[in-house]
GROMACS .gro file of C-alpha atoms in nm:
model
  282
    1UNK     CA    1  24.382   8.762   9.002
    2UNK     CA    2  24.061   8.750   9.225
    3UNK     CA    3  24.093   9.090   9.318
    4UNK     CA    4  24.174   9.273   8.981
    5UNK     CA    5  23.806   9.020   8.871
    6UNK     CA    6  23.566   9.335   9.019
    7UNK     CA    7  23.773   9.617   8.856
    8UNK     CA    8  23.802   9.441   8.493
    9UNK     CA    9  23.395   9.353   8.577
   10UNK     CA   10  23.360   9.770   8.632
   11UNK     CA   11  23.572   9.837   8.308
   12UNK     CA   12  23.342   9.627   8.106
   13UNK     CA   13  23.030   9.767   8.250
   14UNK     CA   14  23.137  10.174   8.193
   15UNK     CA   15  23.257  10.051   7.807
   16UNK     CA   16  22.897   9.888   7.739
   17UNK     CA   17  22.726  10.198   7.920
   18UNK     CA   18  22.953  10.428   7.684
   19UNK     CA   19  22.890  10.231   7.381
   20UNK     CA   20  22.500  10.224   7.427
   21UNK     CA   21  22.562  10.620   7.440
   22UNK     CA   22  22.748  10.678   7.163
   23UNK     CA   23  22.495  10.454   6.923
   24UNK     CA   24  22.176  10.498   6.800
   25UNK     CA   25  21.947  10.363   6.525
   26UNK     CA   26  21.755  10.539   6.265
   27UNK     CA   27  21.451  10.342   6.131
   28UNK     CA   28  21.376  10.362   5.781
   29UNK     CA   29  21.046  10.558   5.823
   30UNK     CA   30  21.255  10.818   6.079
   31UNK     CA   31  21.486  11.121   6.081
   32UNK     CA   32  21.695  11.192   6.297
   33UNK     CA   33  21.866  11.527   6.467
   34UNK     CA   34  22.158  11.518   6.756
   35UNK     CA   35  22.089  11.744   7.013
   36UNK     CA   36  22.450  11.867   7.194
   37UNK     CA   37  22.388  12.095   7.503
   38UNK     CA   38  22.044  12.248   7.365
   39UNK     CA   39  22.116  12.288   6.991
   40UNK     CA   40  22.073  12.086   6.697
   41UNK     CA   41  22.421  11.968   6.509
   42UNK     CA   42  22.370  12.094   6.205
   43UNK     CA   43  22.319  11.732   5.996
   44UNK     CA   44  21.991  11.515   5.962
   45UNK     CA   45  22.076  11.145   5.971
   46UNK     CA   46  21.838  10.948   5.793
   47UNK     CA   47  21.830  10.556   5.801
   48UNK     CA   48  22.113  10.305   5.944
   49UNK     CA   49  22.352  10.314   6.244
   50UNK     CA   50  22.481  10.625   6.365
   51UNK     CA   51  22.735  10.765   6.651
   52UNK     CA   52  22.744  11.052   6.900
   53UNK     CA   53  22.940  11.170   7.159
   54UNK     CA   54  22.758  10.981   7.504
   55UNK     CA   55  22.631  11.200   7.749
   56UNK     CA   56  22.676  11.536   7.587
   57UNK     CA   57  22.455  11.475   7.282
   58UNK     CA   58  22.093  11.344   7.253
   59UNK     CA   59  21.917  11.202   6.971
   60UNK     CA   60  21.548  11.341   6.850
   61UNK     CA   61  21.345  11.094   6.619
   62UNK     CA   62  21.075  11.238   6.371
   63UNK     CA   63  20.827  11.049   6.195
   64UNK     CA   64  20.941  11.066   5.774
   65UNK     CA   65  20.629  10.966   5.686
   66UNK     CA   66  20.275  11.133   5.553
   67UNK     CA   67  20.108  11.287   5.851
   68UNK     CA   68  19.744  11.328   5.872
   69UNK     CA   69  19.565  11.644   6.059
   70UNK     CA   70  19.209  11.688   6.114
   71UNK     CA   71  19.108  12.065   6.147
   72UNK     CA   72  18.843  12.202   6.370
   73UNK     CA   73  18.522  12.331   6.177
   74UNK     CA   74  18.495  12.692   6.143
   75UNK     CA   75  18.299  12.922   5.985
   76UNK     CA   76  18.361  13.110   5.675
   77UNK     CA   77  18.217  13.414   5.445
   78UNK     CA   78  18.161  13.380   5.096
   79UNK     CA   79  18.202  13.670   4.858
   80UNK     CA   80  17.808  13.679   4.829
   81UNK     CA   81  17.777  13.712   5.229
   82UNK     CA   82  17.701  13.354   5.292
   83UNK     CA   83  17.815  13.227   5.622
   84UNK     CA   84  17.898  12.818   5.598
   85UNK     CA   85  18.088  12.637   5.832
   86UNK     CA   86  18.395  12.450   5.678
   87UNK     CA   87  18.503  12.104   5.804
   88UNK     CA   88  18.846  12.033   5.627
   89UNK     CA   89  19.204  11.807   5.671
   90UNK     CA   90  19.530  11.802   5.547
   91UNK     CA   91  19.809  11.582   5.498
   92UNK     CA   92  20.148  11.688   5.539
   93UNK     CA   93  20.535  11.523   5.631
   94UNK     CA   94  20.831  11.678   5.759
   95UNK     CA   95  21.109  11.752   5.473
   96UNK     CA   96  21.344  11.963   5.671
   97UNK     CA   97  21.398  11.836   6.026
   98UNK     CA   98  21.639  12.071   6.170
   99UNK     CA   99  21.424  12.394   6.040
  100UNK     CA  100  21.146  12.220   6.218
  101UNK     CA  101  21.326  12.178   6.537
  102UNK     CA  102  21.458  12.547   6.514
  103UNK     CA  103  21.055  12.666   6.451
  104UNK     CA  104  20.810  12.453   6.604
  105UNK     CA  105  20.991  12.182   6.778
  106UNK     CA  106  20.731  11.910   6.820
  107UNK     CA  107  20.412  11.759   6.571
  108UNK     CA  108  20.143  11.936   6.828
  109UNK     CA  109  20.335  12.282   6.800
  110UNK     CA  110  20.341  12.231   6.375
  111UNK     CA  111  19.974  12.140   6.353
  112UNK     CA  112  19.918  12.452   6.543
  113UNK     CA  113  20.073  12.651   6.320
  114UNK     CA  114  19.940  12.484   6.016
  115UNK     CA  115  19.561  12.531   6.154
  116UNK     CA  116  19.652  12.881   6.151
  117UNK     CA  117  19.811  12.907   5.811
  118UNK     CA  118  19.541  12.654   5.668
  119UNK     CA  119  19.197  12.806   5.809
  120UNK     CA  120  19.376  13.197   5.692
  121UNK     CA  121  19.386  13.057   5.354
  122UNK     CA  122  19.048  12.896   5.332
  123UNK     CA  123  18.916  13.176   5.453
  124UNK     CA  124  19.111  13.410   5.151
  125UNK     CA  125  18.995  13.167   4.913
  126UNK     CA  126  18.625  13.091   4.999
  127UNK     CA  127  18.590  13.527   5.046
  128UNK     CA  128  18.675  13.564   4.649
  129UNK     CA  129  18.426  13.330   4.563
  130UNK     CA  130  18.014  13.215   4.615
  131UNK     CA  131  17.849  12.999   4.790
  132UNK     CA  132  17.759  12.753   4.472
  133UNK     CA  133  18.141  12.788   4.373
  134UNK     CA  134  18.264  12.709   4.696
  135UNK     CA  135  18.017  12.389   4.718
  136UNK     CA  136  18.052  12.260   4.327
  137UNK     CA  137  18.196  12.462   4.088
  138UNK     CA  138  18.532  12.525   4.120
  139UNK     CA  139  18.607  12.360   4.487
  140UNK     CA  140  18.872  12.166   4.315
  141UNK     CA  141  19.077  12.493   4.248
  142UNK     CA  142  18.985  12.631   4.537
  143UNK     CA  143  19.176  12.340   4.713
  144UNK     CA  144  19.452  12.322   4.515
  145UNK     CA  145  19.495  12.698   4.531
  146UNK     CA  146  19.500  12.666   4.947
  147UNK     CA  147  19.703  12.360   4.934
  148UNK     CA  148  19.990  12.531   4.748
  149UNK     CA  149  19.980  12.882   4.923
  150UNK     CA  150  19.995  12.687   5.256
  151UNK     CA  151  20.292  12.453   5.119
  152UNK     CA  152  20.465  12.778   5.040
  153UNK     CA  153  20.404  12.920   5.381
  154UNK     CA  154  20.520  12.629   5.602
  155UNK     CA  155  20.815  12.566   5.397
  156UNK     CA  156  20.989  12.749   5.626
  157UNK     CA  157  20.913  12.555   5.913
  158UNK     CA  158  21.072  12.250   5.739
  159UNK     CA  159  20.688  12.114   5.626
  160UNK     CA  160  20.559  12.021   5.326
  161UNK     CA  161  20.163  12.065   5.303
  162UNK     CA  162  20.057  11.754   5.050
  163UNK     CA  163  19.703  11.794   5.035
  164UNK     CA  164  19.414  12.051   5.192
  165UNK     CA  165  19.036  11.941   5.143
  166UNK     CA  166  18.711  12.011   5.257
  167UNK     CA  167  18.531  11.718   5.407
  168UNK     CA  168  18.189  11.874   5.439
  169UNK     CA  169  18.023  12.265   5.410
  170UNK     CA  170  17.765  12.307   5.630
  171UNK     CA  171  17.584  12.638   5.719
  172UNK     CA  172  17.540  12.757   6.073
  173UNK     CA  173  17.227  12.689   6.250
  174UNK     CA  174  17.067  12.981   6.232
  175UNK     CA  175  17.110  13.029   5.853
  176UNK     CA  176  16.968  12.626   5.828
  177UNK     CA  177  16.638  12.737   6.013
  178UNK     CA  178  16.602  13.073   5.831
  179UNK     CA  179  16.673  12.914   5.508
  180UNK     CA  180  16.431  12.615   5.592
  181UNK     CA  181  16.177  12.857   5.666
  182UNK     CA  182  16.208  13.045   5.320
  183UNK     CA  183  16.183  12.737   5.165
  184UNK     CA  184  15.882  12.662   5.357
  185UNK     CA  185  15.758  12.970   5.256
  186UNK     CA  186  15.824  12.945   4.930
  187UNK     CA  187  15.654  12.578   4.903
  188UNK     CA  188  15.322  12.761   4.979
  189UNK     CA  189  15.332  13.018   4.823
  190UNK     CA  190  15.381  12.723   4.523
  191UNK     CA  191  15.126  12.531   4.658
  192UNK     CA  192  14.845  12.855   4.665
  193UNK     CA  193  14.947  12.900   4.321
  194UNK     CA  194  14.905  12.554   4.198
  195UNK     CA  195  14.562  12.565   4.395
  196UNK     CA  196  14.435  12.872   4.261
  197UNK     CA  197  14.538  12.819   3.917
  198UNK     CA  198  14.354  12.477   3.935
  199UNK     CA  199  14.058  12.621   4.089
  200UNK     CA  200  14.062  12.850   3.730
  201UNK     CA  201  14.102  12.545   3.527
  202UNK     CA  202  13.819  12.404   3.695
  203UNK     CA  203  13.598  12.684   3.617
  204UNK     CA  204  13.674  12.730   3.250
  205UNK     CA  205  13.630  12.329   3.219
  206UNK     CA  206  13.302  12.348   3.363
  207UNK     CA  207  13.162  12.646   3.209
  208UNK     CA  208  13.330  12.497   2.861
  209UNK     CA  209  13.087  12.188   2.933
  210UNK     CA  210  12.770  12.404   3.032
  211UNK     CA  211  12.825  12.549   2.735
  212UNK     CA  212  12.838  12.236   2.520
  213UNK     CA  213  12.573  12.074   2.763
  214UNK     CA  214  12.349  12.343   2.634
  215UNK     CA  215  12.439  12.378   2.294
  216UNK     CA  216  12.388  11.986   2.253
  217UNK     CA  217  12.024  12.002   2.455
  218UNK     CA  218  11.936  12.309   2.208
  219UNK     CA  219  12.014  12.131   1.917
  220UNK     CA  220  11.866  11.775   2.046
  221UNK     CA  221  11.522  12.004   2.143
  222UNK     CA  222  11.569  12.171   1.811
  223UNK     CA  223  11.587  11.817   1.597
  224UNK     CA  224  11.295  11.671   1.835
  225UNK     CA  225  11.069  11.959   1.750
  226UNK     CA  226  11.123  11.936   1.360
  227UNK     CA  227  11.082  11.551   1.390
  228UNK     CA  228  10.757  11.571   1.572
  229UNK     CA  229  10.627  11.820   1.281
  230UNK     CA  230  10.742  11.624   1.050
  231UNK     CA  231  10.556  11.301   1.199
  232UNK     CA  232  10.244  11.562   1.268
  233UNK     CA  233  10.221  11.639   0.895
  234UNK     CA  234  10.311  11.289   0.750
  235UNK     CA  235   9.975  11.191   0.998
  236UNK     CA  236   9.767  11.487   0.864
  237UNK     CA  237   9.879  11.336   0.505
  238UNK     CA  238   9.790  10.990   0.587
  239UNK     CA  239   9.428  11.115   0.747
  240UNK     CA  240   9.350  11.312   0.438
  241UNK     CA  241   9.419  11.064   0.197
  242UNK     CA  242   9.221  10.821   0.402
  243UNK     CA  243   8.930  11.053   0.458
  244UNK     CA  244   8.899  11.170   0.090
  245UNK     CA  245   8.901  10.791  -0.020
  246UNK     CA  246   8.641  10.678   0.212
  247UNK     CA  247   8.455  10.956   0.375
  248UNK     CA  248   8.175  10.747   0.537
  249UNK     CA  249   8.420  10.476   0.682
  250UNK     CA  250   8.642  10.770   0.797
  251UNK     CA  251   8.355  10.924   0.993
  252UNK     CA  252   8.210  10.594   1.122
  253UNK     CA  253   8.569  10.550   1.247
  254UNK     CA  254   8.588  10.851   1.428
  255UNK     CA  255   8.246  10.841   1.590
  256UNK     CA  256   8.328  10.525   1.725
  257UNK     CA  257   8.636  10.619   1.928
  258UNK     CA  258   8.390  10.916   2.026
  259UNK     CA  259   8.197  10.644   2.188
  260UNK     CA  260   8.483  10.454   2.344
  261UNK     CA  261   8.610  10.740   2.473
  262UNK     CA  262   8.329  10.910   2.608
  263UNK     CA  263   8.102  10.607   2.744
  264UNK     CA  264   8.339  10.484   3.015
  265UNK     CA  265   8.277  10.281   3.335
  266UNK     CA  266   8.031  10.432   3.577
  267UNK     CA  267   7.944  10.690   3.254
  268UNK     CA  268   7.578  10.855   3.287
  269UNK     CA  269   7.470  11.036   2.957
  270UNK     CA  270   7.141  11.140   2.861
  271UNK     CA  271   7.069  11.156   2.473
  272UNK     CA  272   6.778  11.114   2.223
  273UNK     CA  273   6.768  10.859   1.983
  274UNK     CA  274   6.849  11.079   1.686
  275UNK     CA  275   7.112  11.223   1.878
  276UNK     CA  276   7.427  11.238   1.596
  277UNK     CA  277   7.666  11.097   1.897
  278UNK     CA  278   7.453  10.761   1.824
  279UNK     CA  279   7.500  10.773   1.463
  280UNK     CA  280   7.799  10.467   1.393
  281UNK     CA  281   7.561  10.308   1.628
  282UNK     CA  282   7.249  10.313   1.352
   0.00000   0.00000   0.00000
């Protein structure tokens, strides 16, 4: 009994080694594809517990869910000659395992291919339209237009392309300092306008005043000059009417302010006595 212990021991240990051969798991997020001498059986297994023959046949998992890829930027030519540089993704999952085993094999080898087929189609896209279409206006065609040719291309490699987009458009550096520079440009040539039409509205402000300036000091001379004549002859009215109603008091009047103003201080005149200057003095 002790000796047939080692070879029942053996028995158990090549059944367990067989059975962990011939069974394999499928997660629910996984396919699966039996590999037997090189080539694929032709069956996908999808979720559960599954058998194969041990040692002849291997078992290749592939991820069943949405798969994310992040291109490389590249540039781009628009249909009005603009170079930009495109910065775009897209999302894609694995429908058909066995045609992608047969064409690209692994995920690096399909998001080679689909760089390829994606940046081709971006490229046909953006070169039928502008630069402002291509930025705004109809982007959102323009991605679902790419996203569809490209689904229809790697069908065949057992992928379906979800969604293509553009993260950001950029232009190349070059183009950013030349365009900076017209801008530039164009900001002073604005700014020599603005200036020089200024310096005109200055002018005709200031000649529009020394116009008015004059027109008002003309006028205000004007009224001065007719108000003093008017004052002069309302005097000359008042004197006459004073000097025809009292002659003598009118002249004594005036000789007396004769006096005043001609004897001032330190005065030296020589007269007579009957001189008429010393009349409102008799």
């Amino acid at each position: 009994m002790r000796r047939g212990l080692p070879l029942v021991v053996g028995l158990l240990a090549v059944v367990l080694v067989v059975a962990s051969q011939s069974v394999f798991v499928v997660h629910q997020t996984e396919k699966a594809l039996v590999i037997q001498l090189g080539d694929p059986v032709d069956r996908v297994y999808g979720p559960g517990l599954h058998f194969k023959l041990p040692f002849i046949q291997n078992v290749v998992l592939f991820n069943g869910r949405m798969l994310d890829y992040d291109a490389r930027a590249a540039e781009a030519l628009t249909s009005d000659k603009k170079t930009i540089v495109l910065d775009n993704y897209a999302r894609w999952r694995i429908v058909n395992p066995l045609e992608f085993y047969r064409t690209v094999r692994t995920v690096p080898g399909a998001q080679a291919r689909l760089d390829d087929v994606v940046y081709s189609q971006l490229r046909a896209q953006v070169g039928r339209h502008t630069l402002t279409e291509v930025v705004s206006g109809r982007r959102g065609g323009i991605m679902a237009d790419v996203t569809k040719r490209t689904s229809d291309i790697m069908r065949k490699y057992g992928i379906e392309v979800v969604d293509v987009r553009i993260k950001r458009t950029d232009l190349p550096t070059e183009n950013q300092r030349a365009i900076f520079g017209r801008m530039r440009a164009e900001r002073e040539r604005q700014a020599k306008q603005y200036r020089s039409e200024g310096v005109e509205e200055s002018t005709k402000l200031r000649s529009v005043a020394d116009r008015e300036r004059a027109l008002i000091l003309a006028e205000a001379n004007r009224r001065a000059s007719v108000i003093r004549g008017e004052g002069d002859a309302a005097a000359a009215r008042i004197y006459a009417r004073a000097f025809s109603g009292a002659p003598e008091f009118y002249e004594f009047q005036r000789g007396l302010e004769a006096l005043k103003k001609g004897l001032k201080d330190n005065s030296r005149v020589v007269i007579t006595n009957d001189d008429p200057f010393l009349r409102p003095l008799r």
